[in-house]
Tab-separated table of C-alpha atoms in Angstrom:
chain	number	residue	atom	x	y	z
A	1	UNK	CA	171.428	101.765	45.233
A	2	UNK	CA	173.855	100.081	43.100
A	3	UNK	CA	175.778	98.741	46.101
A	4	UNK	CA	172.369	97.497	47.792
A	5	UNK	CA	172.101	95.679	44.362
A	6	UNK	CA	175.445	93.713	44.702
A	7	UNK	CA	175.020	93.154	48.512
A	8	UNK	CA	171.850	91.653	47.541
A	9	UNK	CA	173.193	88.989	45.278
A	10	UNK	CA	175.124	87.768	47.698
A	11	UNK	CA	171.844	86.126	48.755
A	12	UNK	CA	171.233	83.903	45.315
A	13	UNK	CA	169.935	80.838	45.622
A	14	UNK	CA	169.704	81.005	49.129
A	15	UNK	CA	166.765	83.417	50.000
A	16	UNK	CA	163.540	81.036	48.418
A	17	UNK	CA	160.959	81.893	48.716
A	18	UNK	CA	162.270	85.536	49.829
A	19	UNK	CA	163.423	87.852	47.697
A	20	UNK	CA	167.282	88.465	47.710
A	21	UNK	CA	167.557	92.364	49.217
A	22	UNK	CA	170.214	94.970	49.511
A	23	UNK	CA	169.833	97.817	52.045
A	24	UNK	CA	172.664	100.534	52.478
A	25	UNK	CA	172.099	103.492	55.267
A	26	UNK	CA	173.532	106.889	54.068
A	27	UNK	CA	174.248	109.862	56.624
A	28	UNK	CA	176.227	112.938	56.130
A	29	UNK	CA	177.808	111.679	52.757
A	30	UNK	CA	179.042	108.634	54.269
A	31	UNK	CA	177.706	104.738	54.666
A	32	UNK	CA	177.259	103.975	58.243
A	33	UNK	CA	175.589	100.676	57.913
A	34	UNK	CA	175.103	97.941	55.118
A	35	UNK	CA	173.423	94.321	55.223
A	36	UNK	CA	171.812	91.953	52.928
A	37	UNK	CA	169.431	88.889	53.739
A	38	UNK	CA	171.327	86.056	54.046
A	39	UNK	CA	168.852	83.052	54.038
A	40	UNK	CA	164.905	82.530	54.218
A	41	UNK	CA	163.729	82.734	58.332
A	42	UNK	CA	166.415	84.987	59.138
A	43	UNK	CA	166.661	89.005	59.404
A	44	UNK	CA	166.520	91.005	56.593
A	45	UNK	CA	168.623	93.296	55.469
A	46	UNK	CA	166.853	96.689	57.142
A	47	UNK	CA	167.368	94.925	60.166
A	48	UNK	CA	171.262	94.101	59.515
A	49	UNK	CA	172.037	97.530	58.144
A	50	UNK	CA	170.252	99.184	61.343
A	51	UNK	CA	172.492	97.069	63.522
A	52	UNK	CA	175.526	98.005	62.099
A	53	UNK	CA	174.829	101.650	62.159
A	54	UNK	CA	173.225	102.250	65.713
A	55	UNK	CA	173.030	105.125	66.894
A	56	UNK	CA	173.712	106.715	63.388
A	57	UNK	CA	170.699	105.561	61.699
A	58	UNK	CA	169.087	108.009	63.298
A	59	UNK	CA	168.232	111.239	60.470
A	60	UNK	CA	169.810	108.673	57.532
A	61	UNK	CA	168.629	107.889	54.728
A	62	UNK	CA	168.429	104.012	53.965
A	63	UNK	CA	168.524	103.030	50.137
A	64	UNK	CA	167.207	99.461	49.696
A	65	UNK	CA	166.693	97.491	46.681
A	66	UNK	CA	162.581	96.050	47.579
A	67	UNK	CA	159.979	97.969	49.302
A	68	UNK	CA	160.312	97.526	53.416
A	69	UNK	CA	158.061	94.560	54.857
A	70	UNK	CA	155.117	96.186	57.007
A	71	UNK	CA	153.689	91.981	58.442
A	72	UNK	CA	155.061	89.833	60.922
A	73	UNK	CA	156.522	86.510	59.263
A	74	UNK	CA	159.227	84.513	60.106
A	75	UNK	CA	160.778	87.729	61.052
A	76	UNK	CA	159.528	91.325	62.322
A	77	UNK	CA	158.437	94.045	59.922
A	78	UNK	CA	161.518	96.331	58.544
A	79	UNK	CA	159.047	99.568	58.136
A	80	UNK	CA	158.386	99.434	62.014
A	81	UNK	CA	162.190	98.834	62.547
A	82	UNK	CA	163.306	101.202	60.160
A	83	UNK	CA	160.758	103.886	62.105
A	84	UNK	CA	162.043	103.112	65.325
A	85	UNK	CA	165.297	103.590	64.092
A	86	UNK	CA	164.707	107.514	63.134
A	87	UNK	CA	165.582	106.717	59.350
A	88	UNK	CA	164.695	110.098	57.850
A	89	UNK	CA	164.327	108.925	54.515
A	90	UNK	CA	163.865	105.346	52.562
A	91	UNK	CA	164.677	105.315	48.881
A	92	UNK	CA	163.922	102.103	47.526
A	93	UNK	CA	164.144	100.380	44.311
A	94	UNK	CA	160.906	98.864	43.809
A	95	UNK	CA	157.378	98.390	45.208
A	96	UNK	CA	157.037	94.564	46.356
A	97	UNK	CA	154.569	92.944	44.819
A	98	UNK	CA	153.447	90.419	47.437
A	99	UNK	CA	150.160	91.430	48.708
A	100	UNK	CA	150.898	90.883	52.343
A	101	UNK	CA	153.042	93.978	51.796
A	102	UNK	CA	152.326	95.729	48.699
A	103	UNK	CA	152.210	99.768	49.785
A	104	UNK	CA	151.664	98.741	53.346
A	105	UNK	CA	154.924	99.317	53.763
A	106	UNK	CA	155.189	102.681	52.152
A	107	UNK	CA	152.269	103.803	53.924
A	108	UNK	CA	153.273	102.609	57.136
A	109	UNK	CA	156.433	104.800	56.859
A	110	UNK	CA	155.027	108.309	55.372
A	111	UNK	CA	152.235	108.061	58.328
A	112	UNK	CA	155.045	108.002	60.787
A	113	UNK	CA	156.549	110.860	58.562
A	114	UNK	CA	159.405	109.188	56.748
A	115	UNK	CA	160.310	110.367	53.668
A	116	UNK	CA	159.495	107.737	50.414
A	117	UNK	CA	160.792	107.481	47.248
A	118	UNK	CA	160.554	104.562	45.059
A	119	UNK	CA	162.012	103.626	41.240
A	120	UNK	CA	165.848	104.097	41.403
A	121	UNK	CA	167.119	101.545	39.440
A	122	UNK	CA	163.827	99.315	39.720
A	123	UNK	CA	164.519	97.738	35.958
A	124	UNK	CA	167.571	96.331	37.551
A	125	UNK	CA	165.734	95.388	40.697
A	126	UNK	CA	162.942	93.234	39.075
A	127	UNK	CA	165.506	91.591	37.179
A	128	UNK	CA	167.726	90.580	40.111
A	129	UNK	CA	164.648	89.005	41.737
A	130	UNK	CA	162.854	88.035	38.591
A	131	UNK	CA	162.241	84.574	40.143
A	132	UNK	CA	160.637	85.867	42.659
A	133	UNK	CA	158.243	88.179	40.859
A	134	UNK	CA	157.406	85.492	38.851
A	135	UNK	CA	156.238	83.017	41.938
A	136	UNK	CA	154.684	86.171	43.717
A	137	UNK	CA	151.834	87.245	39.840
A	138	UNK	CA	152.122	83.593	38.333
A	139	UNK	CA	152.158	81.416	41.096
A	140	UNK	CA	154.730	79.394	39.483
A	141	UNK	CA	158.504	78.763	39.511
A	142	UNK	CA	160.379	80.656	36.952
A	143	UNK	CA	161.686	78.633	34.220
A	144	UNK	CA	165.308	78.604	33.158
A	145	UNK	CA	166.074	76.211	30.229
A	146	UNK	CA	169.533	74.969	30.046
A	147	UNK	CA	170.750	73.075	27.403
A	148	UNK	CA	174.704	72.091	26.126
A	149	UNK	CA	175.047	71.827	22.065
A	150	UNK	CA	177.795	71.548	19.254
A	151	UNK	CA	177.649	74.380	16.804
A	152	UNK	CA	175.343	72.533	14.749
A	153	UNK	CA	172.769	72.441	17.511
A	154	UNK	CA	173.299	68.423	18.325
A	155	UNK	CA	173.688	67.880	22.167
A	156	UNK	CA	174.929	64.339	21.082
A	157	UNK	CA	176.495	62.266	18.435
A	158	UNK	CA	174.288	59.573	15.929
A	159	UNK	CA	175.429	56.968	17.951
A	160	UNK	CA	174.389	58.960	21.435
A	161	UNK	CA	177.728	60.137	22.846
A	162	UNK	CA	177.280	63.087	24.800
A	163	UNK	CA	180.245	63.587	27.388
A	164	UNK	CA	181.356	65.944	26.910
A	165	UNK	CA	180.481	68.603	24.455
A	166	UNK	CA	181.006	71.545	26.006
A	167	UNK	CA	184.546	71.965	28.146
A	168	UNK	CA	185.241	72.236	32.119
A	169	UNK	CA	184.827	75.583	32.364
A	170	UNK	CA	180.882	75.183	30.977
A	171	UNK	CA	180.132	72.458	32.952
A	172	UNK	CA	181.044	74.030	35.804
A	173	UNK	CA	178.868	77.082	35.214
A	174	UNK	CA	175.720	74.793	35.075
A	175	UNK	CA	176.753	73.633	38.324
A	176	UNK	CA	176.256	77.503	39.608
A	177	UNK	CA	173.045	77.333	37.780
A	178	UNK	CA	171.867	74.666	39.932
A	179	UNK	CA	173.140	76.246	43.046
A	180	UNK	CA	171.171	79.032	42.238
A	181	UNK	CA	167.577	77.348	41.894
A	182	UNK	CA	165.343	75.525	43.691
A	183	UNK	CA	164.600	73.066	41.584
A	184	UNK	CA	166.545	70.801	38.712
A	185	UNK	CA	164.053	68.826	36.138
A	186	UNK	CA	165.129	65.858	33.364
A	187	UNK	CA	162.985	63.581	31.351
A	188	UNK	CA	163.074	60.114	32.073
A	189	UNK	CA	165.226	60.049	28.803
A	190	UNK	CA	168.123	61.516	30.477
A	191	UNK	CA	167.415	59.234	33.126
A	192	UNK	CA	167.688	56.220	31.064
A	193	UNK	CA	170.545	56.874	29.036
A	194	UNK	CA	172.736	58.859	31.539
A	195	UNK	CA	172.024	57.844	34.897
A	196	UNK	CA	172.393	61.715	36.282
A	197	UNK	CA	173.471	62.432	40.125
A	198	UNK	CA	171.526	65.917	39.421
A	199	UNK	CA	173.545	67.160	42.170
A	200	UNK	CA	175.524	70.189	42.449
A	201	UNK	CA	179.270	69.554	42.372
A	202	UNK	CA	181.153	73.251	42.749
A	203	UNK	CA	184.791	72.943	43.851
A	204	UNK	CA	184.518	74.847	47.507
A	205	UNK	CA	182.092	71.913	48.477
A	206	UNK	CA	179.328	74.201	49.846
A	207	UNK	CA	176.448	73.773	46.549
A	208	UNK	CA	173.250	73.494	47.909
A	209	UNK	CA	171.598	70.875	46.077
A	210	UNK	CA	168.325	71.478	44.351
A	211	UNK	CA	164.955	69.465	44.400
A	212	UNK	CA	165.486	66.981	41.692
A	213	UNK	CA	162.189	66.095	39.278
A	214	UNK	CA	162.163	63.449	37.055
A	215	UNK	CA	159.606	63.941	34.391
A	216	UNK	CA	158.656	60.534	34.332
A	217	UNK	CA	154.624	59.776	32.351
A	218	UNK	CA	155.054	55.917	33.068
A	219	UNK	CA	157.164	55.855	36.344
A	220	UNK	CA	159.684	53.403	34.353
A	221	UNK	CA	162.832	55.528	37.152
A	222	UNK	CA	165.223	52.820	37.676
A	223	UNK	CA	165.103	51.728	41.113
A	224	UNK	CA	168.929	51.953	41.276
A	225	UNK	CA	169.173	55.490	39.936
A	226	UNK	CA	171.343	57.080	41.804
A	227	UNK	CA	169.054	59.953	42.858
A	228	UNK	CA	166.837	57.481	44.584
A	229	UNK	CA	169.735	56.208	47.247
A	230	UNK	CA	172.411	59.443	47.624
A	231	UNK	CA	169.870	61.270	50.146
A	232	UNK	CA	171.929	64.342	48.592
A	233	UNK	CA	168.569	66.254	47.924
A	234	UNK	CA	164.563	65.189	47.951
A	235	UNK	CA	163.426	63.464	44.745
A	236	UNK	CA	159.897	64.417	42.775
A	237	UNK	CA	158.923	61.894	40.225
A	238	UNK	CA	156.274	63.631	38.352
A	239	UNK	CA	154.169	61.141	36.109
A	240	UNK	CA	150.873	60.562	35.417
A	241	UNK	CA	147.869	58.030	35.733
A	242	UNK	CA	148.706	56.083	33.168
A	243	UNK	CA	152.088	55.208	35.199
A	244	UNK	CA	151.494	50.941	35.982
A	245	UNK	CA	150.387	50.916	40.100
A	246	UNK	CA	153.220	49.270	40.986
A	247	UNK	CA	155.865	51.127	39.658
A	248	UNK	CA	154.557	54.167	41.428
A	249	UNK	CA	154.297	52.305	44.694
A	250	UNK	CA	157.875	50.967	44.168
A	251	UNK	CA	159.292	54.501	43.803
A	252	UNK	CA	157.713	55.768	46.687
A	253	UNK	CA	158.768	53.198	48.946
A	254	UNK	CA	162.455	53.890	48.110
A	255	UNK	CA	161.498	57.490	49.740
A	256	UNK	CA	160.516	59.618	46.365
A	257	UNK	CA	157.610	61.600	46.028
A	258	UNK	CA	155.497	60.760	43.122
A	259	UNK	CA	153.078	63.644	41.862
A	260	UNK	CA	150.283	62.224	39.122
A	261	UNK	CA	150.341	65.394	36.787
A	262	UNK	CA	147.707	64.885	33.817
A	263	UNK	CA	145.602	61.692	33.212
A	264	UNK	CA	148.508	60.927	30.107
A	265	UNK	CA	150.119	59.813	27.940
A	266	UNK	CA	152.492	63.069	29.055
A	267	UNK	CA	152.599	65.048	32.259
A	268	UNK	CA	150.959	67.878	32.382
A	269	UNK	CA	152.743	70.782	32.839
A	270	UNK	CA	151.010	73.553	33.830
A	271	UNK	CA	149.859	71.477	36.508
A	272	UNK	CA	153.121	70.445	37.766
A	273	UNK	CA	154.375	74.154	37.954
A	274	UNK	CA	151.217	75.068	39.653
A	275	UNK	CA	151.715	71.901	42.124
A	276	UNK	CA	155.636	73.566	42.111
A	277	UNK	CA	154.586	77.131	43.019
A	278	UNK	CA	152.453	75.694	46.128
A	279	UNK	CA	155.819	74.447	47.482
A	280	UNK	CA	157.547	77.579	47.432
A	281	UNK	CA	159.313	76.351	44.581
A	282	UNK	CA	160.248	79.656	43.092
A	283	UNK	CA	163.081	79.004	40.233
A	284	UNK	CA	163.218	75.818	38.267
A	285	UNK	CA	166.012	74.630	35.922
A	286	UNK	CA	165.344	72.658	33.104
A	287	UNK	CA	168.302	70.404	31.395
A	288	UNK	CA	165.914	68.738	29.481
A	289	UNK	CA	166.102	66.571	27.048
A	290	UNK	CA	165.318	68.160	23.537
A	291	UNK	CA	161.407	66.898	23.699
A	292	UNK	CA	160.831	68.498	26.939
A	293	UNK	CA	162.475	71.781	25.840
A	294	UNK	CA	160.203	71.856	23.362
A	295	UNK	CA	157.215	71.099	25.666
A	296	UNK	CA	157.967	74.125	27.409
A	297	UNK	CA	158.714	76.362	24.813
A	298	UNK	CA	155.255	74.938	23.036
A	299	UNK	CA	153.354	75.854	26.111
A	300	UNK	CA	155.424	78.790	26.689
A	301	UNK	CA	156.387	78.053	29.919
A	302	UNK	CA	160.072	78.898	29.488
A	303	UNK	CA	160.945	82.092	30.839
A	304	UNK	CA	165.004	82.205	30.261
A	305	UNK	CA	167.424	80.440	28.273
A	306	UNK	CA	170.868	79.421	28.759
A	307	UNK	CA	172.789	77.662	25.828
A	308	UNK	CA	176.644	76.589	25.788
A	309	UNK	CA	177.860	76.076	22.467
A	310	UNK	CA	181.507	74.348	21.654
A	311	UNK	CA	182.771	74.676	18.914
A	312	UNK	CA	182.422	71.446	17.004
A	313	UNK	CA	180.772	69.936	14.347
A	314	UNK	CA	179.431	66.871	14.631
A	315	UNK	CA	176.308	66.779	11.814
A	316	UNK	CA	174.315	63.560	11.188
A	317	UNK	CA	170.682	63.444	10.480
A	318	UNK	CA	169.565	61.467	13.636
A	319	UNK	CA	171.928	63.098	15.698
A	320	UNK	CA	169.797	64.817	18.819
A	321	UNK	CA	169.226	68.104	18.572
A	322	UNK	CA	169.204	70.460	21.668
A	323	UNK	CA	165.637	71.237	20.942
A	324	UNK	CA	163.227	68.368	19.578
A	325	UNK	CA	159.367	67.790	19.401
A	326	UNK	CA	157.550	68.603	16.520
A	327	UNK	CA	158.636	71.808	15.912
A	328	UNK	CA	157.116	74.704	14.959
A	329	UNK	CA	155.848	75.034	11.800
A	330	UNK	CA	155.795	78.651	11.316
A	331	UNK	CA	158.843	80.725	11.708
A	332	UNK	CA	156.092	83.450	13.142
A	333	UNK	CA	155.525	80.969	16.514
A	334	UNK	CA	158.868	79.900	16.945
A	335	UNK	CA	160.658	81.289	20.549
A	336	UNK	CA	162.440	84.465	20.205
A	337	UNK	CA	165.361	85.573	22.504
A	338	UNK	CA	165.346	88.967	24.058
A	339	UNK	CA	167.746	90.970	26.646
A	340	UNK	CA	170.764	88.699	24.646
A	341	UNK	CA	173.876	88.097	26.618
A	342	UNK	CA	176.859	86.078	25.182
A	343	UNK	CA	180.163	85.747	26.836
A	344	UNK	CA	182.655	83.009	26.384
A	345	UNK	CA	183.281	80.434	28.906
A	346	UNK	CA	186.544	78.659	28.098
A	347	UNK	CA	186.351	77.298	24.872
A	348	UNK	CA	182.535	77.256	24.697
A	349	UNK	CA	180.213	80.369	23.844
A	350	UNK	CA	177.276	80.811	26.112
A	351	UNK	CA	173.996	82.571	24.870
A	352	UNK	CA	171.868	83.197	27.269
A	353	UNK	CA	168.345	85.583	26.896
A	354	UNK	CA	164.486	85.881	27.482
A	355	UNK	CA	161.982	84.424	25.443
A	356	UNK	CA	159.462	87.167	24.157
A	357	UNK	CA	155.788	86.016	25.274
């Protein structure tokens, strides 16, 4: 099962709205056949590992890391494959939660007489596809915050320089996190004072470049941002109806989509992750700036945090902080991190963890 787990991640970032899935097929002691889904519309990973093992499948065992698909989708349903097959036995990892398959395909497999067992290593299996759990109960993206800081928690100088704080090595690791989601979201702050690509630069060339939103409450997007004119990746400009007629009709005619989130002055969030999760939008990735983080922690929206710290000092009282707002005022409310991971990334420290609901 732990080697359907790693074949399975070879799938992140590209799977949306599937879930990323491992499958390994076991027979006398020895692997005869091993496959992982590779990208949304194409065969799963039942369907790979069967191929590879032919004739041998028949009497394995087939560990797999999410609960076989009993509907016809884009694809064919794995329990009927696996069946076919002869598979023996299925050991999976978890149940899947979507209700078009939820048990079905259990059942469909112990009516045809196929042994089921289901749990091995499931903690590890919900959190490999915890972006997809979250779209399948909350029907809504889950919400990474990412945010860049000096030791003393400023992600820019008093006089607003910001590049760059945190070292190569860092910056290139957000770049994975954008590869990895669906979705990449700034405030119209970051807009104005940066004038962000939001693409995904990795050094092989092959990033896949993430729907770019532009939390925007008065449409006031420069109509020569460069987002607006690359045709790298589709633009959303979420803003609201107090956003001036004309600027909305401006931005759309350069080719973005504007979503009116919230009658104002701010968007409303809920609704635009509930607008999100109706796309198939399953993983979003905040970069902020420090008022929006806050929004999202306030709301508690935020589901996972990743924050690169460099060692500097830079102080200053009006010096941005990585997290703005108002606050909160009570130490009790404030967002605690669970599930803590820290490693170093060049110079930089990265802290990444949960926030407890």
């Amino acid at each position: 099962m732990r080697e359907a787990l790693r074949l399975a991640a070879h799938g992140r970032g590209r799977t949306s709205p599937n879930p990323m899935v491992g499958a390994i097929l076991v027979r006398d002691g020895r692997i005869v056949g091993a496959g992982w889904h590779r990208k949304a519309g194409t065969e799963h990973a039942e369907i790979h590992a069967l191929r590879m093992a032919g004739e041998l499948a028949r009497g394995a065992t087939l560990y797999v890391t999410l609960e076989p698909c009993s509907h016809t989708g884009r694809t064919g349903p794995c329990a009927k494959a696996v069946i076919e097959a002869g598979v023996r036995r299925v050991v999976a990892a978890m149940e899947d939660p979507n209700p078009l398959v939820s048990g079905r395909g259990f059942q469909m497999l112990r009516e045809a007489g196929v042994e089921v067992d289901c749990g091995l290593l499931e903690p590890e299996a919900r959190q490999l596809n915890e972006a997809f759990l979250t779209w399948v109960t909350k029907k809504r993206p889950f919400v990474t915050l990412k945010m860049a800081m000096t030791l003393d928690g400023k992600t820019a100088t008093a006089d607003g320089e910001s590049k760059w704080i945190t070292g190569e090595e860092a910056r290139l690791y957000g770049h994975v996190l954008r590869d990895e989601n669906d979705a990449i979201l700034v405030g119209i702050g970051t807009v104005l004072a940066d004038r962000p690509s939001l693409t995904t630069r990795l050094p092989e060339g092959n990033g896949k470049n993430p729907l770019r939103i532009i939390l925007d409450s008065k449409a006031r997007t420069p109509l020569d941002a460069p987002f607006l004119h690359d045709g790298a990746a589709s633009v959303l400009i979420a803003t609201t109806e107090a956003a001036p007629k004309e600027n909305v009709d401006r931005l759309r005619g350069l080719g973005a989509e504007v979503l009116i989130a919230g009658a104002g002055p701010t968007v409303d969030l809920p609704l635009l992750l509930q607008s999100l999760g109706e796309r198939k939008i399953c993983s979003l990735l905040v970069e902020g700036g420090s008022t929006i983080h806050f929004s999202f922690l306030r709301e508690k929206l935020a589901d996972k945090i990743y924050a690169f710290i460099a060692p500097l000092l830079v102080g200053g009282k009006s010096a941005t902080s990585a997290v703005g707002g108002e606050g909160f005022s009570r130490l009790a409310d404030a967002a605690r991190l669970t599930n803590i991971k820290t490693e170093i990334i060049g110079a930089d420290l990265c802290v990444s963890g949960y926030i407890g609901k």
